[in-house]
Short mmCIF file of C-alpha atoms in Angstrom, two decimals:
data_model
loop_
_atom_site.label_atom_id
_atom_site.label_comp_id
_atom_site.label_asym_id
_atom_site.label_seq_id
_atom_site.Cartn_x
_atom_site.Cartn_y
_atom_site.Cartn_z
CA UNK A 5 0.12 -0.12 0.02
CA UNK A 6 1.11 3.43 -0.36
CA UNK A 7 2.71 5.46 2.42
CA UNK A 8 2.22 9.15 2.18
CA UNK A 9 5.29 9.99 4.26
CA UNK A 10 7.39 7.44 2.33
CA UNK A 11 6.82 8.59 -0.95
CA UNK A 12 6.57 12.37 0.03
CA UNK A 13 10.04 12.00 1.12
CA UNK A 14 11.04 10.20 -2.03
CA UNK A 15 9.36 12.95 -4.26
CA UNK A 16 10.84 15.96 -2.19
CA UNK A 17 14.49 14.40 -2.28
CA UNK A 18 14.17 13.56 -6.12
CA UNK A 19 12.73 16.77 -7.00
CA UNK A 20 15.85 18.46 -4.96
CA UNK A 21 18.27 16.39 -6.66
CA UNK A 22 17.06 17.27 -10.07
CA UNK A 23 17.21 20.90 -9.34
CA UNK A 24 20.89 20.96 -7.76
CA UNK A 25 22.11 18.57 -10.26
CA UNK A 26 21.11 20.68 -13.08
CA UNK A 27 22.35 23.85 -11.60
CA UNK A 28 25.64 22.29 -10.25
CA UNK A 29 26.34 20.47 -13.67
CA UNK A 30 25.43 23.85 -15.93
CA UNK A 31 28.00 25.65 -14.01
CA UNK A 32 30.75 23.53 -15.57
CA UNK A 33 29.07 23.95 -18.91
CA UNK A 34 28.12 27.72 -18.74
CA UNK A 35 30.54 29.23 -16.22
CA UNK A 36 30.93 32.51 -17.51
CA UNK A 37 26.90 32.75 -17.53
CA UNK A 38 26.96 32.25 -13.72
CA UNK A 39 29.48 34.52 -13.44
CA UNK A 40 28.22 37.52 -15.45
CA UNK A 41 24.65 36.80 -14.17
CA UNK A 42 24.68 35.89 -10.72
CA UNK A 43 27.97 36.59 -8.95
CA UNK A 44 27.47 40.28 -7.51
CA UNK A 45 30.43 42.43 -8.59
CA UNK A 46 30.91 43.53 -5.04
CA UNK A 47 31.50 39.80 -4.30
CA UNK A 48 33.73 39.42 -7.55
CA UNK A 49 35.80 42.06 -6.02
CA UNK A 50 36.22 40.22 -2.77
CA UNK A 51 37.36 37.01 -4.22
CA UNK A 52 39.93 38.98 -6.36
CA UNK A 53 41.20 40.35 -2.89
CA UNK A 54 41.47 37.06 -1.15
CA UNK A 55 43.06 35.76 -4.41
CA UNK A 56 40.26 33.39 -5.78
CA UNK A 57 39.36 33.78 -9.20
CA UNK A 58 35.56 34.37 -10.16
CA UNK A 59 35.87 30.98 -12.33
CA UNK A 60 37.43 28.98 -9.21
CA UNK A 61 34.27 30.11 -7.25
CA UNK A 62 31.56 28.87 -9.74
CA UNK A 63 33.35 25.37 -10.15
CA UNK A 64 33.53 25.19 -6.42
CA UNK A 65 29.78 26.20 -6.47
CA UNK A 66 29.17 23.39 -9.25
CA UNK A 67 31.10 20.82 -7.37
CA UNK A 68 29.09 21.56 -4.05
CA UNK A 69 25.72 21.75 -5.58
CA UNK A 70 26.42 18.51 -7.41
CA UNK A 71 27.38 16.64 -4.20
CA UNK A 72 23.93 18.00 -2.91
CA UNK A 73 22.17 16.65 -5.78
CA UNK A 74 24.06 13.36 -5.89
CA UNK A 75 23.31 12.91 -1.69
CA UNK A 76 19.53 13.47 -2.42
CA UNK A 77 19.50 11.22 -5.34
CA UNK A 78 21.25 8.08 -3.76
CA UNK A 79 19.61 9.09 0.14
CA UNK A 80 22.80 9.56 1.57
CA UNK A 81 23.99 12.16 4.27
CA UNK A 82 20.52 13.71 3.65
CA UNK A 83 20.72 15.98 6.78
CA UNK A 84 24.16 16.93 6.64
CA UNK A 85 23.66 18.01 3.04
CA UNK A 86 20.42 19.63 3.85
CA UNK A 87 21.94 21.71 6.41
CA UNK A 88 24.73 22.74 4.16
CA UNK A 89 22.15 23.56 1.60
CA UNK A 90 20.14 25.67 3.55
CA UNK A 91 23.16 27.70 4.58
CA UNK A 92 24.11 27.99 1.12
CA UNK A 93 20.63 29.30 0.04
CA UNK A 94 20.32 31.50 3.12
CA UNK A 95 24.06 32.86 1.66
CA UNK A 96 22.64 33.30 -1.80
CA UNK A 97 19.52 35.08 -0.64
CA UNK A 98 21.61 37.67 1.41
CA UNK A 99 23.80 38.27 -1.42
CA UNK A 100 21.56 38.71 -4.38
CA UNK A 101 18.68 40.28 -2.26
CA UNK A 102 15.07 39.79 -3.02
CA UNK A 103 13.99 39.32 -6.78
CA UNK A 104 11.92 36.90 -8.98
CA UNK A 105 14.83 34.53 -9.07
CA UNK A 106 15.51 34.33 -5.47
CA UNK A 107 11.88 33.62 -4.64
CA UNK A 108 12.62 30.32 -6.57
CA UNK A 109 15.28 29.86 -3.76
CA UNK A 110 12.86 30.62 -0.78
CA UNK A 111 10.74 27.81 -1.82
CA UNK A 112 14.10 25.87 -2.36
CA UNK A 113 15.25 26.58 1.16
CA UNK A 114 11.95 25.57 2.45
CA UNK A 115 12.15 22.26 0.62
CA UNK A 116 15.73 21.48 2.22
CA UNK A 117 14.50 22.27 5.60
CA UNK A 118 11.71 20.28 5.21
CA UNK A 119 14.42 17.19 4.65
CA UNK A 120 16.84 18.56 7.37
CA UNK A 121 13.71 18.30 9.69
CA UNK A 122 11.68 15.44 8.28
CA UNK A 123 10.89 13.43 11.33
CA UNK A 124 11.81 9.85 10.61
CA UNK A 125 14.43 9.28 7.54
CA UNK A 126 12.53 7.28 5.08
CA UNK A 127 14.86 4.14 3.60
CA UNK A 128 13.47 4.57 0.07
#
C-alpha cells in the first residue's frame, strides 16, 4: 500500500536532486553565464582580494551543488547536505537580495529545511 510519508520523502528528495544536479552541472558547462549573471560585482571584487578567481568560485559552487544533488538522489547524508544547502541558500538570498529568482530559492530553502527536519528518515 502507498505510504504518504514514504513517497512524499522520495518525491521531495528526487525533485531537489534534479534541481541541484541541473544547476551544479550547468556551472561546468556555462561558467561565464553564472559569473556574469549571478555573482555580484562586489563579491567578485572580494574574491579577487582573497586571491580566488570568479571561475574557481563557480567551479567550487558547481561541485558543491552536484554533491548536494547526488546526496539527495542516492539518499545518503541527507541531514548533512540539507543543512549545508540551507546555509548556502540563505547566503545566496543575502548576497543577491530579493527578486523573482530568489523567490525560487526561498522555495528551495523551504524544501531543504523539510528534509533537514523530516521526523523519520525514510529508506526509499
